[in-house]
Coordinates of N, CA and C and ligand atoms in Angstrom, one line a residue:
X1 N 118.0 -76.5 -71.2 CA 116.8 -76.2 -72.1 C 117.4 -75.9 -73.5
X2 N 116.7 -76.5 -74.5 CA 117.1 -76.2 -75.9 C 116.8 -74.7 -76.1
X3 N 117.6 -74.0 -76.9 CA 117.3 -72.6 -77.2 C 115.9 -72.3 -77.7
X4 N 115.4 -73.3 -78.6 CA 114.1 -73.0 -79.1 C 113.0 -73.1 -78.1
X5 N 113.2 -74.0 -77.1 CA 112.2 -74.2 -76.0 C 112.3 -72.9 -75.2
X6 N 113.5 -72.5 -74.9 CA 113.7 -71.3 -74.1 C 113.0 -70.1 -74.7
X7 N 113.1 -70.0 -76.0 CA 112.6 -68.9 -76.8 C 111.0 -68.9 -76.6
X8 N 110.5 -70.1 -76.8 CA 109.0 -70.2 -76.8 C 108.5 -69.9 -75.4
X9 N 109.2 -70.4 -74.4 CA 108.8 -70.2 -73.0 C 108.9 -68.7 -72.7
X10 N 109.9 -68.1 -73.1 CA 110.0 -66.6 -72.8 C 108.9 -65.9 -73.5
X11 N 108.6 -66.3 -74.8 CA 107.6 -65.7 -75.5 C 106.2 -65.8 -74.8
X12 N 106.0 -67.0 -74.3 CA 104.7 -67.2 -73.6 C 104.6 -66.4 -72.3
X13 N 105.8 -66.3 -71.6 CA 105.8 -65.5 -70.4 C 105.5 -64.0 -70.7
X14 N 106.1 -63.6 -71.8 CA 105.9 -62.2 -72.2 C 104.4 -61.9 -72.5
X15 N 103.8 -62.9 -73.2 CA 102.3 -62.7 -73.5 C 101.5 -62.7 -72.2
X16 N 101.9 -63.6 -71.3 CA 101.2 -63.6 -70.0 C 101.3 -62.3 -69.2
X17 N 102.6 -61.8 -69.2 CA 102.8 -60.6 -68.4 C 102.1 -59.5 -69.1
X18 N 102.1 -59.4 -70.4 CA 101.5 -58.4 -71.2 C 100.0 -58.3 -70.9
X19 N 99.4 -59.5 -70.8 CA 98.0 -59.6 -70.6 C 97.5 -58.9 -69.3
X20 N 98.4 -59.0 -68.3 CA 98.1 -58.4 -67.0 C 97.8 -56.9 -67.0
X21 N 98.2 -56.3 -68.1 CA 98.0 -54.8 -68.2 C 96.5 -54.5 -68.6
X22 N 95.9 -55.5 -69.2 CA 94.5 -55.2 -69.6 C 93.5 -55.9 -68.7
X23 N 93.0 -55.0 -67.8 CA 92.1 -55.5 -66.8 C 90.6 -55.1 -67.2
X24 N 89.7 -56.1 -67.2 CA 88.3 -55.7 -67.5 C 87.8 -54.8 -66.4
X25 N 86.9 -53.9 -66.7 CA 86.3 -53.0 -65.7 C 85.5 -53.9 -64.7
X26 N 85.7 -53.6 -63.5 CA 85.1 -54.5 -62.5 C 83.6 -54.2 -62.3
X27 N 82.8 -55.2 -62.1 CA 81.4 -55.0 -62.0 C 81.1 -54.7 -60.5
X28 N 81.3 -53.4 -60.2 CA 81.0 -52.9 -58.9 C 80.4 -51.5 -59.0
X29 N 79.2 -51.4 -58.6 CA 78.5 -50.1 -58.7 C 77.8 -49.8 -57.4
X30 N 78.5 -49.1 -56.5 CA 77.9 -48.8 -55.2 C 76.6 -48.0 -55.4
X31 N 75.6 -48.4 -54.6 CA 74.3 -47.7 -54.7 C 73.4 -48.4 -55.7
X32 N 73.9 -49.2 -56.6 CA 73.0 -49.9 -57.5 C 72.7 -51.3 -56.9
X33 N 71.8 -51.4 -56.1 CA 71.6 -52.6 -55.3 C 70.4 -53.4 -55.8
X34 N 70.3 -54.5 -55.1 CA 69.2 -55.5 -55.4 C 68.0 -55.2 -54.4
X35 N 68.1 -54.1 -53.7 CA 67.1 -53.8 -52.6 C 65.7 -53.9 -53.1
X36 N 65.4 -53.3 -54.2 CA 64.0 -53.2 -54.7 C 63.5 -54.7 -55.0
X37 N 64.4 -55.4 -55.7 CA 64.1 -56.8 -56.0 C 63.7 -57.6 -54.8
X38 N 64.5 -57.4 -53.7 CA 64.3 -58.2 -52.5 C 63.1 -57.7 -51.8
X39 N 62.8 -56.4 -51.8 CA 61.6 -55.9 -51.1 C 60.4 -56.4 -51.8
X40 N 60.4 -56.5 -53.1 CA 59.2 -56.9 -53.8 C 59.0 -58.4 -53.8
X41 N 60.1 -59.2 -53.9 CA 59.9 -60.6 -54.0 C 60.0 -61.3 -52.6
X42 N 60.4 -60.6 -51.6 CA 60.5 -61.1 -50.3 C 61.1 -62.5 -50.1
X43 N 62.3 -62.7 -50.5 CA 62.9 -64.1 -50.3 C 63.1 -64.3 -48.8
X44 N 62.7 -65.5 -48.3 CA 63.0 -65.8 -46.9 C 64.5 -65.8 -46.7
X45 N 65.0 -65.7 -45.5 CA 66.5 -65.6 -45.2 C 67.3 -66.6 -45.9
X46 N 67.0 -67.9 -45.9 CA 67.9 -68.8 -46.6 C 67.9 -68.7 -48.1
X47 N 66.8 -68.3 -48.7 CA 66.7 -68.0 -50.1 C 67.5 -66.8 -50.5
X48 N 67.4 -65.8 -49.7 CA 68.2 -64.6 -49.9 C 69.7 -64.9 -49.9
X49 N 70.0 -65.7 -49.0 CA 71.4 -66.1 -48.8 C 71.9 -66.8 -50.1
X50 N 71.1 -67.7 -50.6 CA 71.4 -68.5 -51.8 C 71.6 -67.5 -53.0
X51 N 70.6 -66.6 -53.1 CA 70.7 -65.6 -54.2 C 72.0 -64.8 -54.1
X52 N 72.3 -64.3 -52.9 CA 73.5 -63.5 -52.7 C 74.8 -64.3 -53.0
X53 N 74.9 -65.5 -52.5 CA 76.1 -66.2 -52.7 C 76.3 -67.0 -54.0
X54 N 75.1 -67.2 -54.6 CA 75.2 -68.1 -55.8 C 74.8 -67.4 -57.1
X55 N 74.1 -66.3 -57.0 CA 73.5 -65.7 -58.3 C 73.9 -64.3 -58.5
X56 N 74.0 -63.5 -57.5 CA 74.2 -62.1 -57.7 C 75.6 -61.8 -58.4
X57 N 76.6 -62.7 -58.2 CA 77.9 -62.4 -58.8 C 77.7 -62.2 -60.3
X58 N 76.8 -62.9 -61.0 CA 76.6 -62.7 -62.4 C 75.3 -62.0 -62.8
X59 N 74.5 -61.8 -61.8 CA 73.1 -61.3 -62.2 C 72.8 -60.0 -61.4
X60 N 73.8 -59.2 -61.0 CA 73.6 -57.9 -60.4 C 74.7 -57.0 -60.8
X61 N 74.6 -55.7 -60.3 CA 75.7 -54.8 -60.6 C 76.8 -54.8 -59.6
X62 N 76.8 -55.8 -58.8 CA 77.9 -55.9 -57.8 C 78.4 -57.4 -57.6
X63 N 79.6 -57.6 -58.1 CA 80.2 -59.0 -58.0 C 81.2 -59.0 -56.8
X64 N 81.1 -60.1 -56.1 CA 82.0 -60.4 -55.0 C 83.2 -61.2 -55.6
X65 N 84.2 -60.5 -55.9 CA 85.3 -61.1 -56.7 C 86.2 -62.0 -55.9
X66 N 86.6 -63.2 -56.5 CA 87.6 -64.0 -55.9 C 89.0 -63.4 -56.1
X67 N 90.0 -63.7 -55.3 CA 91.3 -63.1 -55.5 C 91.9 -63.4 -56.9
X68 N 91.6 -64.6 -57.4 CA 92.3 -64.9 -58.7 C 91.7 -64.2 -59.8
X69 N 90.6 -63.4 -59.6 CA 90.1 -62.6 -60.7 C 91.1 -61.6 -61.2
X70 N 92.1 -61.3 -60.3 CA 93.1 -60.3 -60.7 C 94.0 -60.8 -61.8
X71 N 94.0 -62.2 -62.0 CA 95.0 -62.8 -62.9 C 94.4 -63.0 -64.3
X72 N 94.9 -62.4 -65.3 CA 94.5 -62.7 -66.7 C 95.1 -64.0 -67.1
X73 N 94.5 -64.9 -67.9 CA 93.2 -64.6 -68.6 C 92.0 -65.1 -67.8
X74 N 92.1 -65.5 -66.5 CA 91.0 -65.8 -65.7 C 90.0 -64.6 -65.6
X75 N 90.6 -63.4 -65.5 CA 89.7 -62.2 -65.3 C 88.9 -62.0 -66.6
X76 N 89.4 -62.4 -67.8 CA 88.6 -62.2 -69.0 C 87.4 -63.2 -69.0
X77 N 87.7 -64.4 -68.6 CA 86.8 -65.5 -68.6 C 85.6 -65.1 -67.6
X78 N 86.0 -64.7 -66.4 CA 84.9 -64.3 -65.4 C 84.1 -63.1 -65.9
X79 N 84.8 -62.1 -66.5 CA 84.1 -60.9 -66.9 C 83.1 -61.3 -68.0
X80 N 83.5 -62.2 -68.9 CA 82.6 -62.5 -70.0 C 81.3 -63.1 -69.5
X81 N 81.4 -64.0 -68.4 CA 80.2 -64.6 -67.8 C 79.4 -63.5 -67.1
X82 N 80.0 -62.6 -66.5 CA 79.3 -61.6 -65.7 C 78.5 -60.7 -66.8
X83 N 79.2 -60.3 -67.8 CA 78.5 -59.5 -68.8 C 77.3 -60.2 -69.5
X84 N 77.6 -61.5 -69.8 CA 76.5 -62.3 -70.4 C 75.3 -62.5 -69.4
X85 N 75.7 -62.8 -68.2 CA 74.7 -63.1 -67.2 C 73.8 -61.9 -66.9
X86 N 74.4 -60.7 -66.8 CA 73.7 -59.5 -66.6 C 72.8 -59.1 -67.8
X87 N 73.3 -59.4 -69.0 CA 72.5 -59.1 -70.2 C 71.2 -59.8 -70.2
X88 N 71.2 -61.1 -69.7 CA 70.0 -61.9 -69.7 C 69.2 -61.6 -68.5
X89 N 69.8 -61.2 -67.3 CA 69.0 -61.0 -66.1 C 69.8 -60.2 -65.1
X90 N 69.3 -59.0 -64.8 CA 70.0 -58.2 -63.8 C 69.1 -57.8 -62.7
X91 N 69.3 -58.4 -61.5 CA 68.4 -58.2 -60.4 C 68.5 -56.7 -59.9
X92 N 69.6 -56.1 -60.2 CA 69.7 -54.6 -59.8 C 68.8 -53.7 -60.6
X93 N 68.3 -54.2 -61.7 CA 67.4 -53.4 -62.6 C 65.9 -53.8 -62.4
X94 N 65.6 -54.6 -61.4 CA 64.3 -55.1 -61.3 C 63.2 -54.1 -61.3
X95 N 63.4 -52.9 -60.7 CA 62.4 -51.9 -60.6 C 62.0 -51.4 -62.0
X96 N 62.9 -51.4 -63.0 CA 62.5 -50.9 -64.3 C 61.8 -52.0 -65.2
X97 N 61.6 -53.2 -64.7 CA 61.0 -54.2 -65.5 C 59.4 -54.1 -65.4
X98 N 58.7 -54.4 -66.5 CA 57.3 -54.5 -66.4 C 56.9 -55.7 -65.6
X99 N 55.6 -55.7 -65.2 CA 55.2 -56.9 -64.4 C 55.3 -58.2 -65.3
X100 N 55.0 -58.0 -66.6 CA 55.1 -59.2 -67.5 C 56.5 -59.7 -67.6
X101 N 57.5 -58.8 -67.6 CA 58.9 -59.2 -67.7 C 59.3 -59.8 -66.5
X102 N 58.9 -59.3 -65.3 CA 59.3 -59.9 -64.0 C 58.8 -61.3 -64.0
X103 N 57.5 -61.5 -64.3 CA 56.9 -62.8 -64.3 C 57.6 -63.8 -65.2
X104 N 58.0 -63.3 -66.4 CA 58.7 -64.2 -67.3 C 60.1 -64.5 -66.8
X105 N 60.8 -63.6 -66.2 CA 62.2 -63.8 -65.6 C 62.1 -64.9 -64.5
X106 N 61.1 -64.8 -63.7 CA 60.9 -65.7 -62.6 C 60.6 -67.1 -63.2
X107 N 59.8 -67.1 -64.2 CA 59.5 -68.4 -64.9 C 60.8 -69.0 -65.4
X108 N 61.6 -68.2 -66.0 CA 62.9 -68.7 -66.5 C 63.8 -69.2 -65.3
X109 N 63.8 -68.5 -64.2 CA 64.5 -68.8 -63.1 C 64.1 -70.2 -62.6
X110 N 62.8 -70.4 -62.5 CA 62.3 -71.7 -62.0 C 62.8 -72.8 -62.9
X111 N 62.8 -72.5 -64.2 CA 63.2 -73.5 -65.2 C 64.7 -73.8 -65.1
X112 N 65.5 -72.8 -65.1 CA 66.9 -72.9 -65.2 C 67.4 -73.6 -63.9
X113 N 66.9 -73.2 -62.8 CA 67.3 -73.8 -61.5 C 66.8 -75.2 -61.4
X114 N 65.6 -75.5 -61.8 CA 65.0 -76.8 -61.7 C 65.7 -77.8 -62.6
X115 N 66.3 -77.3 -63.7 CA 67.0 -78.2 -64.6 C 68.5 -78.3 -64.3
X116 N 68.9 -77.6 -63.3 CA 70.3 -77.6 -62.8 C 71.2 -76.8 -63.8
X117 N 70.6 -75.9 -64.6 CA 71.4 -75.1 -65.5 C 72.1 -73.9 -64.8
X118 N 71.5 -73.5 -63.7 CA 72.0 -72.4 -62.9 C 72.3 -72.8 -61.5
X119 N 73.3 -72.3 -60.9 CA 74.4 -71.5 -61.4 C 75.2 -72.2 -62.5
X120 N 75.8 -71.4 -63.3 CA 76.6 -71.9 -64.4 C 77.7 -72.9 -64.0
X121 N 77.8 -73.9 -64.8 CA 78.8 -75.0 -64.5 C 80.2 -74.6 -64.1
X122 N 80.7 -73.7 -64.9 CA 82.1 -73.2 -64.6 C 82.2 -72.6 -63.2
X123 N 81.0 -72.1 -62.8 CA 81.0 -71.4 -61.4 C 80.9 -72.5 -60.3
X124 N 80.0 -73.4 -60.5 CA 79.8 -74.5 -59.5 C 81.1 -75.3 -59.3
X125 N 81.9 -75.4 -60.4 CA 83.1 -76.2 -60.3 C 84.0 -75.7 -59.2
X126 N 84.0 -74.4 -59.0 CA 84.8 -73.7 -58.0 C 84.1 -73.4 -56.7
X127 N 82.9 -72.9 -56.9 CA 82.1 -72.5 -55.7 C 81.3 -73.6 -55.1
X128 N 81.1 -74.7 -55.8 CA 80.3 -75.8 -55.3 C 78.9 -75.5 -55.8
X129 N 78.1 -76.5 -55.9 CA 76.7 -76.4 -56.4 C 75.7 -76.1 -55.3
X130 N 74.5 -75.6 -55.6 CA 73.5 -75.4 -54.6 C 72.9 -76.8 -54.3
X131 N 72.3 -76.9 -53.1 CA 71.8 -78.2 -52.6 C 70.4 -78.4 -53.2
X132 N 69.9 -79.6 -53.0 CA 68.5 -80.0 -53.4 C 67.5 -79.1 -52.7
X133 N 67.8 -78.8 -51.4 CA 66.9 -78.0 -50.6 C 66.9 -76.5 -51.1
X134 N 68.0 -76.1 -51.5 CA 68.1 -74.7 -52.0 C 67.4 -74.6 -53.4
X135 N 67.5 -75.6 -54.2 CA 66.7 -75.6 -55.4 C 65.2 -75.6 -55.2
X136 N 64.8 -76.4 -54.3 CA 63.3 -76.5 -53.9 C 62.9 -75.1 -53.3
X137 N 63.7 -74.6 -52.5 CA 63.4 -73.3 -51.9 C 63.2 -72.2 -52.9
X138 N 64.2 -72.2 -53.9 CA 64.1 -71.1 -54.9 C 62.9 -71.3 -55.8
X139 N 62.5 -72.5 -56.1 CA 61.4 -72.8 -56.9 C 60.1 -72.4 -56.2
X140 N 60.0 -72.8 -54.9 CA 58.7 -72.5 -54.1 C 58.6 -71.0 -54.0
X141 N 59.7 -70.3 -53.7 CA 59.6 -68.8 -53.6 C 59.3 -68.2 -55.0
X142 N 59.8 -68.8 -56.0 CA 59.5 -68.3 -57.4 C 58.1 -68.5 -57.8
X143 N 57.5 -69.6 -57.4 CA 56.1 -69.9 -57.8 C 55.2 -68.9 -57.1
X144 N 55.5 -68.6 -55.8 CA 54.7 -67.7 -55.0 C 54.7 -66.3 -55.7
X145 N 55.9 -65.9 -56.2 CA 56.0 -64.6 -56.8 C 55.2 -64.6 -58.1
X146 N 55.2 -65.7 -58.8 CA 54.5 -65.7 -60.1 C 53.0 -65.6 -59.8
X147 N 52.5 -66.1 -58.8 CA 51.1 -66.0 -58.4 C 50.8 -64.5 -58.2
X148 N 51.7 -63.8 -57.5 CA 51.5 -62.4 -57.3 C 51.6 -61.6 -58.6
X149 N 52.5 -61.9 -59.4 CA 52.6 -61.1 -60.7 C 51.5 -61.4 -61.6
X150 N 51.0 -62.7 -61.7 CA 49.9 -63.0 -62.6 C 48.6 -62.3 -62.1
X151 N 48.5 -62.2 -60.8 CA 47.3 -61.6 -60.2 C 47.4 -60.1 -60.5
X152 N 48.5 -59.5 -60.4 CA 48.7 -58.1 -60.7 C 48.4 -57.8 -62.1
X153 N 48.8 -58.7 -63.0 CA 48.5 -58.4 -64.4 C 47.0 -58.5 -64.7
X154 N 46.4 -59.5 -64.1 CA 45.0 -59.8 -64.4 C 44.0 -58.8 -63.8
X155 N 44.3 -58.4 -62.5 CA 43.3 -57.6 -61.8 C 43.7 -56.1 -61.6
X156 N 45.0 -55.9 -61.5 CA 45.4 -54.6 -61.1 C 45.8 -53.7 -62.3
X157 N 46.4 -54.3 -63.3 CA 46.9 -53.5 -64.4 C 46.0 -53.6 -65.6
X158 N 45.2 -54.7 -65.7 CA 44.4 -54.9 -66.8 C 45.1 -55.5 -68.0
X159 N 44.3 -55.9 -69.0 CA 45.0 -56.6 -70.2 C 45.9 -55.8 -71.0
X160 N 45.7 -54.4 -70.9 CA 46.6 -53.5 -71.7 C 48.1 -53.7 -71.4
X161 N 48.4 -54.2 -70.2 CA 49.8 -54.4 -69.8 C 50.3 -55.7 -70.4
X162 N 49.5 -56.6 -70.9 CA 49.9 -57.9 -71.4 C 50.9 -57.8 -72.5
Ligands
LIG1 C1 79.1 -67.5 -63.4 C2 78.0 -66.7 -63.8 C3 76.6 -67.0 -63.4 C4 76.1 -67.4 -62.2 C5 76.8 -67.6 -60.9 C6 74.6 -67.6 -62.3 N1 74.3 -67.3 -63.7 FE1 72.4 -67.3 -64.4 N2 73.2 -66.9 -66.3 C7 74.5 -66.7 -66.6 C8 74.7 -66.6 -68.0 C9 76.0 -66.4 -68.7 C10 73.4 -66.7 -68.6 C11 73.0 -66.6 -70.1 C12 73.4 -67.8 -70.8 C13 72.6 -69.0 -70.4 O1 71.4 -69.0 -70.3 O2 73.3 -70.1 -70.2 C14 72.5 -66.9 -67.5 C15 71.1 -67.0 -67.6 C16 70.2 -67.1 -66.5 C17 68.8 -67.1 -66.7 C18 68.0 -66.9 -68.0 C19 67.5 -65.5 -68.1 C20 66.8 -65.2 -69.4 O3 65.7 -64.7 -69.4 O4 67.4 -65.6 -70.5 C21 68.2 -67.2 -65.4 C22 66.8 -67.2 -65.0 C23 69.4 -67.3 -64.5 N3 70.5 -67.2 -65.2 C24 69.3 -67.5 -63.1 C25 70.3 -67.7 -62.3 C26 70.2 -68.0 -60.9 C27 68.8 -68.1 -60.1 C28 71.4 -68.2 -60.4 C29 71.8 -68.7 -59.0 C30 71.2 -69.9 -58.5 C31 72.4 -68.0 -61.5 N4 71.7 -67.7 -62.6 C32 73.7 -68.0 -61.3 C33 75.5 -66.7 -65.7 C34 75.4 -67.0 -64.3

């Protein structure tokens, strides 16, 4: 190896090793569950399974990490998606949402899933995408919940909640 190549390689190795000391805080909060969301929206077993294995990793307070998450810079990349996903939609916080917000988030869910935007591309590349049936199931379950939320806004809470 030419000395310059060796120097560059060693430099890169040092950066890589150095990176390993900075670990993003893991998205794991025991006790902060999606139980309320599930009790209220009542996903049938296969839908719940889809949410658990394809959505909660980025949209709840508990991520099921792959082993390679330990390795920087992959860990930074994954963490950025989790933080961004949770900022937009966190199923662990469902209880604190107004009916209007819940209705809107489900509306977004139907849209994103229907257009094939969710789960995120970078995620499906590794985990595989959800099937046509899973998409249909999520949409049907979503529509049902929207009927419930719209009803609640119209008759139970009155227009003041709008
Ligand atoms: C790898 C992380 C990741 C996974 C897995 C994932 N999402 Fe997302 N999601 C994001 C990010 C990041 C955003 C915000 C940026 C965007 O909209 O592209 C987002 C945005 C959304 C939004 C829009 C929320 C709003 O009001 O702006 C919905 C709805 C959503 N995701 C639903 C889902 C569903 C349903 C699944 C599972 C089928 C899923 N996501 C899987 C990362 C993820």
